[in-house]
Coordinates of C-alpha atoms in Angstrom, one line a residue:
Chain K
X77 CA 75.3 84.4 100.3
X78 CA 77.4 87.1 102.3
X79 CA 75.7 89.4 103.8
X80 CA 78.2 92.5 104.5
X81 CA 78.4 95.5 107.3
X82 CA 77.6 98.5 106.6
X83 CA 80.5 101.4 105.9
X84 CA 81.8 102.9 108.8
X85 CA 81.3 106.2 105.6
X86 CA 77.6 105.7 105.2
X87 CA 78.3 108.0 102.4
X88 CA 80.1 105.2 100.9
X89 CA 77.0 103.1 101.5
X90 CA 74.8 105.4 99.8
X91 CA 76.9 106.0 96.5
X92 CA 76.7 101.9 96.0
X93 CA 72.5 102.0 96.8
X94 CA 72.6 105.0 94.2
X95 CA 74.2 103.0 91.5
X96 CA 72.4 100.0 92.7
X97 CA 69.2 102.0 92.1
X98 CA 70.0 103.2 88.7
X99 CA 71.1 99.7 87.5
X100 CA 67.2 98.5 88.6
X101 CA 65.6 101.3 86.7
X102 CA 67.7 100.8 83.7
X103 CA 66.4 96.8 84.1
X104 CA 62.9 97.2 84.9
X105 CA 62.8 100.0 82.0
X106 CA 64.4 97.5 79.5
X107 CA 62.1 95.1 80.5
X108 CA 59.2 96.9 80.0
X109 CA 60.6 97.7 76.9
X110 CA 60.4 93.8 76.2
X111 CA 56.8 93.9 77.3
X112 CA 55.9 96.4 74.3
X113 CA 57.8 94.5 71.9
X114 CA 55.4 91.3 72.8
X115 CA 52.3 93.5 71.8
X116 CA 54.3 94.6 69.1
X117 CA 54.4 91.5 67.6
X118 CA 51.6 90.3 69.0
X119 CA 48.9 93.1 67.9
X120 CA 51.3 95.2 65.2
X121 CA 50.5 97.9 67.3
X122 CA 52.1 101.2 65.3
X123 CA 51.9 103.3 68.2
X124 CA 53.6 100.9 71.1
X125 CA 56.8 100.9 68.0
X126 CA 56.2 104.4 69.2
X127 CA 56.4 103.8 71.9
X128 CA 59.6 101.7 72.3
X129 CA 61.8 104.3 70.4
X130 CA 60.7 107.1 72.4
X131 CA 61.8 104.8 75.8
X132 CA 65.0 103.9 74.0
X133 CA 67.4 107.0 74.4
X134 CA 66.4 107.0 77.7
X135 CA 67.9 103.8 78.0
X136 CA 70.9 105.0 76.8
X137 CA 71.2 107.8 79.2
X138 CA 70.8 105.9 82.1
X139 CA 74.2 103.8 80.9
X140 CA 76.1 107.1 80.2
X141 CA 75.0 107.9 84.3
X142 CA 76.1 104.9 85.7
X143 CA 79.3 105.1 83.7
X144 CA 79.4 108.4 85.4
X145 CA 78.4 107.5 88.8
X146 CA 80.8 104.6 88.6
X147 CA 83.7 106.7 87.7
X148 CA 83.2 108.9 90.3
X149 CA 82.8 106.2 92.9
X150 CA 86.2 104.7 91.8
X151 CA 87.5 108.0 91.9
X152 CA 86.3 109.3 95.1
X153 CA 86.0 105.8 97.3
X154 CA 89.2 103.8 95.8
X155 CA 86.6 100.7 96.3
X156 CA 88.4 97.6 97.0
X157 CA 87.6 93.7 96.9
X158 CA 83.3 93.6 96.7
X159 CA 82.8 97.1 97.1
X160 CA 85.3 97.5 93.5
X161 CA 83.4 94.2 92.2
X162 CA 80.0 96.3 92.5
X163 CA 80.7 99.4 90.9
X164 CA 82.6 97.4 88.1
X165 CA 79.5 95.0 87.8
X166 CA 77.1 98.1 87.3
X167 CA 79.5 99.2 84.5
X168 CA 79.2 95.8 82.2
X169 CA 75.7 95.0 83.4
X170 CA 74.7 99.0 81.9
X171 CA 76.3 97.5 78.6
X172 CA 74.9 94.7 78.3
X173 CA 71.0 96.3 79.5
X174 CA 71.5 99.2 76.6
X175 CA 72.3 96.3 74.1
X176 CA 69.2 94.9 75.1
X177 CA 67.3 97.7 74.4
X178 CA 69.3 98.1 71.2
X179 CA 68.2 94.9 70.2
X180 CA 64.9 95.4 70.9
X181 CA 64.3 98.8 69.1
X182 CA 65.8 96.2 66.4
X183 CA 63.3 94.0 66.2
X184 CA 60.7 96.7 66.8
X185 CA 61.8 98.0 64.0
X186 CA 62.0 94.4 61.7
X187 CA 58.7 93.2 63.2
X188 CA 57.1 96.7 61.8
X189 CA 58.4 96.6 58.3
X190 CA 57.4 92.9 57.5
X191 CA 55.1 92.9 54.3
X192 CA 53.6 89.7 55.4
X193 CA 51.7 88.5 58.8
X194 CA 54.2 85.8 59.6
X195 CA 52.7 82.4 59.7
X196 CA 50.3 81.7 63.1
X197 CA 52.6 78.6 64.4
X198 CA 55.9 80.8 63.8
X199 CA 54.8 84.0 65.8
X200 CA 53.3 82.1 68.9
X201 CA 56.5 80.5 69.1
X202 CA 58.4 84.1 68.9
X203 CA 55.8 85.3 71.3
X204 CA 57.2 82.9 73.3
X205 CA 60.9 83.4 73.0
X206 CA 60.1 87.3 73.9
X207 CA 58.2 86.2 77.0
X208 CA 61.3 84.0 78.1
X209 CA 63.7 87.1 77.2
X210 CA 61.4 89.2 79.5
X211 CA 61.2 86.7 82.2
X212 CA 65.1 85.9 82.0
X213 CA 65.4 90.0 82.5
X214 CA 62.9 90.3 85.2
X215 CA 64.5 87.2 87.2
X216 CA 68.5 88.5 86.4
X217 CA 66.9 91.7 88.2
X218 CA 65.6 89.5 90.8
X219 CA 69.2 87.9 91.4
X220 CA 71.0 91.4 91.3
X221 CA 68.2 93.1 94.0
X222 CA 68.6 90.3 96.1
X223 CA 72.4 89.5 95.4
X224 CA 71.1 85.7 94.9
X225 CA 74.2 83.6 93.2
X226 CA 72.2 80.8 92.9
X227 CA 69.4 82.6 91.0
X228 CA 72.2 83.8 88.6
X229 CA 73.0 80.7 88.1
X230 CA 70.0 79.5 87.2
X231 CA 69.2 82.2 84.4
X232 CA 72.6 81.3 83.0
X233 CA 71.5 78.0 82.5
X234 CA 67.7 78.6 81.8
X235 CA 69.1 80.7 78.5
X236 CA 69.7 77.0 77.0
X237 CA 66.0 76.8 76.7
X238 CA 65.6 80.5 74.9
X239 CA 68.3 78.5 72.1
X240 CA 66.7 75.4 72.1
X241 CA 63.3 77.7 71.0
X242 CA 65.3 79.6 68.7
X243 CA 66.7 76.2 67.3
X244 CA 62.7 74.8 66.8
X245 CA 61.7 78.7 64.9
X246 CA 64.4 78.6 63.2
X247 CA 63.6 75.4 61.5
X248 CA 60.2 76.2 61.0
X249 CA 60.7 78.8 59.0
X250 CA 63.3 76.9 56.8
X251 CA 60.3 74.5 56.2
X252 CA 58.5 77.8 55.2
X253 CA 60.8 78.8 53.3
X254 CA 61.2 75.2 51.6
X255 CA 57.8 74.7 51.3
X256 CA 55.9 78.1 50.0
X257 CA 58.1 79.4 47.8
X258 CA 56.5 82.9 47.4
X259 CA 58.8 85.7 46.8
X260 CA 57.1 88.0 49.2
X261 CA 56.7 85.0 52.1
X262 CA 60.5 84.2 51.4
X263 CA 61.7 87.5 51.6
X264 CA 59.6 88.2 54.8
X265 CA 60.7 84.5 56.4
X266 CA 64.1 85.3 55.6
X267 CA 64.0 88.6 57.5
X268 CA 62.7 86.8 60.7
X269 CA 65.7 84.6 60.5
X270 CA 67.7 87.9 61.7
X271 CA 64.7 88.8 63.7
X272 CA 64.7 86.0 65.6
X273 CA 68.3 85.9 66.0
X274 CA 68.7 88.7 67.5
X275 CA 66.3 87.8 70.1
X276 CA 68.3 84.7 70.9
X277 CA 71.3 87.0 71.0
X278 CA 69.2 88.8 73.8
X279 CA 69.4 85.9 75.8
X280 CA 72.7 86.0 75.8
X281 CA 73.2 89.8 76.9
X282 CA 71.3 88.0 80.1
X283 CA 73.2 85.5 80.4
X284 CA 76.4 87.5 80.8
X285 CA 74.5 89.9 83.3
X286 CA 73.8 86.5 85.0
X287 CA 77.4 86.1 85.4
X288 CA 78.1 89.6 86.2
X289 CA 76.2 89.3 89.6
X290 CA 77.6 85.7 89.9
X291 CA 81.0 87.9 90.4
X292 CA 80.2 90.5 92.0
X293 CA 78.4 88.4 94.7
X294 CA 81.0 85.8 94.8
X295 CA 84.2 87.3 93.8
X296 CA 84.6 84.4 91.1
X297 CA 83.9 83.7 87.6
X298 CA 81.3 81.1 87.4
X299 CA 83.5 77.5 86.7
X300 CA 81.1 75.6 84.9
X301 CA 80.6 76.2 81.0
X302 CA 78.0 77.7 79.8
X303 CA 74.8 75.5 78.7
X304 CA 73.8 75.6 74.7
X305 CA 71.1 74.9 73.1
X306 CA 71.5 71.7 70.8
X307 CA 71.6 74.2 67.7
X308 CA 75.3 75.9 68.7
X309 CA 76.3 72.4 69.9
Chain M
X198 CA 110.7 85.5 91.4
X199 CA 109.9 81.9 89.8
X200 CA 111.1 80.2 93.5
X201 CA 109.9 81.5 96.8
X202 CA 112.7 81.7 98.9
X203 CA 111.6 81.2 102.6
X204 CA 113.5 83.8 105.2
X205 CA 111.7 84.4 107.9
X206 CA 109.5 81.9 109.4
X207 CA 106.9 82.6 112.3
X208 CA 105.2 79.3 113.9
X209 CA 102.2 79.9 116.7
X210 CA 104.2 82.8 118.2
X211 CA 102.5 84.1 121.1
X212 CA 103.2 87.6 123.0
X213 CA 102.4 88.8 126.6
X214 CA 103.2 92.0 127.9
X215 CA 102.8 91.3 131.4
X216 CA 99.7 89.6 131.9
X217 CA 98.0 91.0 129.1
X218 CA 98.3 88.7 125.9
X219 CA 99.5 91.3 123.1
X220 CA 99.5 88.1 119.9
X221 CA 97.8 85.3 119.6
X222 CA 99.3 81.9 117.9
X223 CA 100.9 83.5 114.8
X224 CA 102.1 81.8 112.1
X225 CA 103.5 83.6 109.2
X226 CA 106.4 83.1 106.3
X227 CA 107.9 86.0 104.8
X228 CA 109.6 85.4 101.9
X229 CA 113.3 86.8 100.5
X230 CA 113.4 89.6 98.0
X231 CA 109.5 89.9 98.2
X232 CA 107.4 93.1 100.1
X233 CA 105.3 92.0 103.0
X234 CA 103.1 94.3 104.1
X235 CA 101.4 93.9 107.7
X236 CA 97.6 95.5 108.2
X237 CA 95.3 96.3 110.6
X238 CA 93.9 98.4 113.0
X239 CA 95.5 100.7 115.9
X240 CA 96.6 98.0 118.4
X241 CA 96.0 94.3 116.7
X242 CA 99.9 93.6 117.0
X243 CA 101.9 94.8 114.0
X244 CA 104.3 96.9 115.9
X245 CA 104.8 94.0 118.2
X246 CA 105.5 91.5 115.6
X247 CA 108.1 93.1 113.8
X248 CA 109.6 93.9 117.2
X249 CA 109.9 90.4 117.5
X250 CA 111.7 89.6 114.2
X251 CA 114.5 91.7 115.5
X252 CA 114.0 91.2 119.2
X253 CA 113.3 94.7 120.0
X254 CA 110.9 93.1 122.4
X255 CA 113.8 92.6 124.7
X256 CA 114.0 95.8 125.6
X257 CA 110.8 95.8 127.4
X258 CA 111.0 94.2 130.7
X259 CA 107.5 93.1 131.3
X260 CA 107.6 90.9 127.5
X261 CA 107.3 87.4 127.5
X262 CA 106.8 85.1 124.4
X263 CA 106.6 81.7 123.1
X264 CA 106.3 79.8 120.3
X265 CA 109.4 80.8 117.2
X266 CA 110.6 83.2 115.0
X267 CA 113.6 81.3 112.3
X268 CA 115.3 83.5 110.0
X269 CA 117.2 81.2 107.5
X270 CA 116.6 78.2 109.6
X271 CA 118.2 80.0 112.5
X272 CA 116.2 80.8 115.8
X273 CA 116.0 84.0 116.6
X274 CA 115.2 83.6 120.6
X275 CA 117.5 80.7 120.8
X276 CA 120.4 81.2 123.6
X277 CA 123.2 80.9 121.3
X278 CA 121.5 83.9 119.1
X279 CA 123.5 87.2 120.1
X280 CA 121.0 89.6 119.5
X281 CA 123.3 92.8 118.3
X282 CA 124.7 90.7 115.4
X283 CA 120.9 89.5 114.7
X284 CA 119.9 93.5 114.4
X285 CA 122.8 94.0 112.3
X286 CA 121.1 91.9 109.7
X287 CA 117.5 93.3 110.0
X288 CA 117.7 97.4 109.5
X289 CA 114.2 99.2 111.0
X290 CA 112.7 102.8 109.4
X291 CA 110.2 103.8 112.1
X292 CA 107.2 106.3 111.1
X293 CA 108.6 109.3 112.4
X294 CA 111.7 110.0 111.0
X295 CA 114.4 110.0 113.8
X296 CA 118.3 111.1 112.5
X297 CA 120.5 111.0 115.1
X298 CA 121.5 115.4 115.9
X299 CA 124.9 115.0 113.6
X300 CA 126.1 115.1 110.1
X301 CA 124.5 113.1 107.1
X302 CA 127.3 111.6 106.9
X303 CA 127.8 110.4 110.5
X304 CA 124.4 109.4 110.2
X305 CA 125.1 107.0 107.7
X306 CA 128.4 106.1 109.4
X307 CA 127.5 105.6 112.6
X308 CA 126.3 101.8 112.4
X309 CA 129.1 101.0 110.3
X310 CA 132.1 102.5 112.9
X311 CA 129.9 100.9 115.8
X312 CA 130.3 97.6 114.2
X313 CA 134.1 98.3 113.1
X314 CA 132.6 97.0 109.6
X315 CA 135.3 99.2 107.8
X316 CA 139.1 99.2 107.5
X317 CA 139.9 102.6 106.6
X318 CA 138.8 106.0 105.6
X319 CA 138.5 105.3 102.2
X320 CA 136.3 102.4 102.9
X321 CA 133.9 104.3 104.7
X322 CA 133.5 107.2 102.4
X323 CA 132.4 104.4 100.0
X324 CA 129.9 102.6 102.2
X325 CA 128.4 106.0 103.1
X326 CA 127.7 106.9 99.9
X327 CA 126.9 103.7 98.2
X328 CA 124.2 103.6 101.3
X329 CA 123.0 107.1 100.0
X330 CA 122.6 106.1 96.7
X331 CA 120.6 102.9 97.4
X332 CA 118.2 105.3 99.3
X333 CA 118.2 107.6 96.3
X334 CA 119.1 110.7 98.4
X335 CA 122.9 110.8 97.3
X336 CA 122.2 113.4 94.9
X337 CA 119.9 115.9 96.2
X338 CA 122.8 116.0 99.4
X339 CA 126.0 115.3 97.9
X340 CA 127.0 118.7 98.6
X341 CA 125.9 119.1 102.2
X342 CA 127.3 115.7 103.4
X343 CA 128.1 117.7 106.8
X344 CA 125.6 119.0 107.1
X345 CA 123.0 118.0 110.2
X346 CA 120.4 115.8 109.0
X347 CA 117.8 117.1 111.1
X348 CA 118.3 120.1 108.4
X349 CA 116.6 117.9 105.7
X350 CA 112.8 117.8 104.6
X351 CA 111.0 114.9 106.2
X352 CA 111.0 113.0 103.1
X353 CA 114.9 113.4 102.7
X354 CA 115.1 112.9 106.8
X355 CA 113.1 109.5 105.9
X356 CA 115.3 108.5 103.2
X357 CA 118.7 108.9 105.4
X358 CA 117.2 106.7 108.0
X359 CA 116.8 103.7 105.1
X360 CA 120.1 104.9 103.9
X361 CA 121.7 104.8 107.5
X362 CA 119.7 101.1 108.0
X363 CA 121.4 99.9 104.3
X364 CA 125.0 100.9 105.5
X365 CA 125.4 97.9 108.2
X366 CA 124.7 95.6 105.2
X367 CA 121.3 93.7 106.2
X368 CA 119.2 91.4 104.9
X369 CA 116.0 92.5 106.1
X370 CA 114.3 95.8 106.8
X371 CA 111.7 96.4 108.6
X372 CA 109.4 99.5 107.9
X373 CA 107.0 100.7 110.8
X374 CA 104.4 103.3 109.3
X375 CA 107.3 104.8 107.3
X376 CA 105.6 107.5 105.1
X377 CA 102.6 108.1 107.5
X378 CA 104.7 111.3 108.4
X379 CA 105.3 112.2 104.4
X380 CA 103.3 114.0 101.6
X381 CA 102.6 112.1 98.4
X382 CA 105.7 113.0 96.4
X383 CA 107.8 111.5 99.5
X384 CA 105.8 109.0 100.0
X385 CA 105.8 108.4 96.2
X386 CA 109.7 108.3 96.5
X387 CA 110.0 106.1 99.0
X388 CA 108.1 103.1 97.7
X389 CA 109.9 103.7 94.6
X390 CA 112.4 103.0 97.0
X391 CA 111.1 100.1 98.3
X392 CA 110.1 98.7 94.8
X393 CA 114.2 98.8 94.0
X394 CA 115.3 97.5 97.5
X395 CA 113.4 94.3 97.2
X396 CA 115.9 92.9 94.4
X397 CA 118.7 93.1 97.2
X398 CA 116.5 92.6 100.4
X399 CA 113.5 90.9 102.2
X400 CA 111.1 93.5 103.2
X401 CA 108.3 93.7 106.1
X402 CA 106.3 96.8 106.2
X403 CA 103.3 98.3 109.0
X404 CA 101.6 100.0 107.2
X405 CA 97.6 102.0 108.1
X406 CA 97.4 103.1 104.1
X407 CA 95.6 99.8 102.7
X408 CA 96.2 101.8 99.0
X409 CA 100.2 101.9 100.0
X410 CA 100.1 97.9 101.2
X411 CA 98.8 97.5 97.9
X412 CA 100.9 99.1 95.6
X413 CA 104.1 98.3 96.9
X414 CA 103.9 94.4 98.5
X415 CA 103.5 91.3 97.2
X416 CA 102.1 89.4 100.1
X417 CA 99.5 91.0 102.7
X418 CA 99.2 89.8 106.1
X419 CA 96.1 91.1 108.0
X420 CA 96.1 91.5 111.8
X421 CA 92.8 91.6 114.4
X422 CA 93.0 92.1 118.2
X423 CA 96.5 90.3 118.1
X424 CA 95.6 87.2 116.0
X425 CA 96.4 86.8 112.1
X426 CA 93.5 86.1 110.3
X427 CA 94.5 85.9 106.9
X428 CA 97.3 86.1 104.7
X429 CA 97.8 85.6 101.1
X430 CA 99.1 87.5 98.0
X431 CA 97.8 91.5 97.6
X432 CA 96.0 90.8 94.8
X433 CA 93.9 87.9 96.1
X434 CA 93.8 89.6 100.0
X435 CA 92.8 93.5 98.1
X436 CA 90.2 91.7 95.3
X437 CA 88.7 89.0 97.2
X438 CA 90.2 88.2 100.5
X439 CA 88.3 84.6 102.0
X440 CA 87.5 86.3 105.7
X441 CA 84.9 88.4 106.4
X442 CA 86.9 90.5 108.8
X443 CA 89.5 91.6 106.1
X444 CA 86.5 92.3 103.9
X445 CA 85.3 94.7 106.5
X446 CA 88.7 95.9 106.9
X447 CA 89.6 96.5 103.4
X448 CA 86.5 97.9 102.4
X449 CA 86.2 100.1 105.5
X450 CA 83.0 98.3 107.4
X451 CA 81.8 98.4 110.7
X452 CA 83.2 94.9 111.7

């Protein structure tokens, strides 16, 4: 890792901690976002659905700032090489957080308006595929705090593991779905199909913030392809 | 430009002025028909390279140097190389803009008539305003060719000095600063300038605006307390250059 000088501006220096800041408050918001969306599913917990749609505009004005802040710091600094890297990192990594929190309100959402309680084996295994989505966010916040390529790395490939669970749900409830064939269970394993895909699709949001730091650490795209699960093999 | 076309070749050139050593082991290709731009801080050794292309460097008594400078193949410092005809081929623009006290259009004429390059009257009137044109300042003076050229705006001033350098016909030009005295639109002009000059000529330019050395050259060459540390194509030296000290250049760090 390169560890750069300060500005001989430190005004410059503080307009990339600021942006830096926001980006970690957008993260460990959409994380904790993640965190409600395991009780969610976990407890059916009306009020925490509350609770995640009330934290979700807010997750949306902290990407219009940093789109702001980032335009201004192009504007003002002309940033070049890492410095231009950083703010253009914040941009896509704000993307790809309010996605995240898109999807999540999503699945909120989805989880709540299921007429059945899905079947015990199938949600502790969706439990688990949220608590790898949280953990994924929490360590790509990790990699971007601390500027860590090699951590990056590592959640780019960990995401194989969030698709490989995806791949095992997803079967399960075909079996379900084989096997049961009540309307109301059908209609309710069919709409964790989506459900579930879009937490897998989560993953990949993370994965692509992975590579965001991976450049604006490194100044290069990360050469290696990116790990599947067997499923999109 | 499919083919880089080498034209001025610098190998482990080292500089003294007196006993105080000015560069450091440079080795540098510019390459014909492409913008080079030279960067660095006040004193790393800019000035003094170009001088060297053109053996300005002469001129000062206490300069000693080894190591080469080849310009299509041809020493530079060799014994054999007579160093008026070498200038004749490599025009300099210096930062302030410096028109000799007479006419525009003895300005422009005046390298031509020292080098007896023309045969007649007619000849030279061409020249003169074919040189003018080139440095896109024909038009705005066409009507005030006798005019002094101190009497111009420093932009205009700026533009007669490239036009004056394009008369004699060379195949380099060197640029030292040259819009650092010039507002934006001038400045604007001028690497417009450039941009067109570089289908007909190999260009060096010194330049302290890092957003100029990246709009208008191809290659970037940065320069540190008289050694070269890195040099490469502008987009790779402005996006992600390999050495820490032009990171901390470019970016404006304490290095």
């Amino acid at each position: 890792m390169k560890e750069y000088n300060d500005h001989i501006v430190s005004s410059f220096d503080e307009d990339i901690s600021s942006i830096r800041r926001s980006i970690i408050k957008m993260a460990t918001l959409c994380e904790e976002q993640y965190k409600l969306l395991y009780h969610i599913v976990d407890t059916g917990s009306a009020s925490t659905v509350e609770d995640v749609l009330k934290n979700e505009p807010i997750l949306d004005q902290c990407d219009e700032k940093i789109r702001d802040q980032v335009i201004t710091f192009i504007t003002l600094r002309s940033p070049m090489a890492v410095d231009l890297r950083e703010g253009l990192a914040a941009l896509k990594i704000s993307t790809d957080l309010e996605r995240l929190g898109d999807y999540c309100k999503n699945v909120s959402l989805r989880i709540q308006a299921l007429e059945v309680i899905p079947a015990a084996n199938i949600k502790s295994e969706i439990l688990r595929m949220i608590v790898m989505v949280q953990g994924q966010l929490k360590k790509v916040i990790d990699a971007y705090v601390s500027k860590n390529k090699d951590k990056s790395i590592e959640v780019r490939n960990d995401d194989a593991l969030i698709d490989k669970l995806y791949q095992s749900v997803y079967e399960k409830i075909i079996e379900e779905i084989r096997h049961k064939p009540n309307k109301l269970k059908t209609l309710m394993n069919t709409k964790l199909l989506f459900t579930i895909k879009t937490i897998e699709r989560a993953g990949d949001h993370i994965t692509n913030i992975a590579e965001e730091v991976y450049y604006a650490t490194v100044g290069e795209t990360i050469k290696t392809p990116r790990p599947k699960g067997e499923f999109e093999q | 430009m499919s083919i880089e076309e080498l034209k001025v070749s610098i190998k482990n050139l080292n500089v003294f002025y007196g006993e105080k050593q000015a560069l450091f082991g440079i080795n540098l290709n510019i390459y014909a028909n492409e913008v080079t731009s030279l960067i660095g801080p006040s004193g790393c050794g800019k000035s003094t390279l170009i001088k060297c292309i053109n053996r300005m460097n002469d001129l000062v008594d206490i300069c000693r140097y080894n190591g080469q400078i080849m310009i299509d193949g041809e020493d530079v410092n060799d014994p054999s190389t007579d160093p008026v005809s070498l200038r004749t081929r490599i025009g300099m623009v210096f930062q302030k803009p410096n028109p000799f006290p007479k006419s525009l259009y003895d300005n422009v004429a005046y390298g031509p008539r020292l080098h007896g390059m023309t045969n007649s009257k007619e000849d030279l009137d061409e020249l003169v305003i074919t040189s003018l044109q080139k440095a896109g300042l024909f038009n705005e003076v066409k009507d005030r060719l006798f005019e002094p050229g101190t009497g111009l705006s420093g932009g205009q001033q700026q533009r007669l000095c490239i036009a004056r350098a394009l008369a004699v016909n060379p195949e380099i030009i060197l640029m030292d600063e040259p819009c650092s005295a010039l507002d934006p639109i001038a400045t604007a002009k001028i690497e417009e300038l450039i941009e067109e000059l570089k289908e007909k000529y190999t260009i060096v330019i010194v330049t302290h605006s890092m957003q100029q050395a990246a709009r208008v050259s191809n290659r970037t060459a940065y320069m540190h307390m008289g050694e070269l540390i890195e040099s490469g194509l502008t987009k790779t030296i402005f996006s992600n250059p390999e050495h820490i000290k032009t990171q901390d250049y470019i970016t404006g760090r304490i290095g």
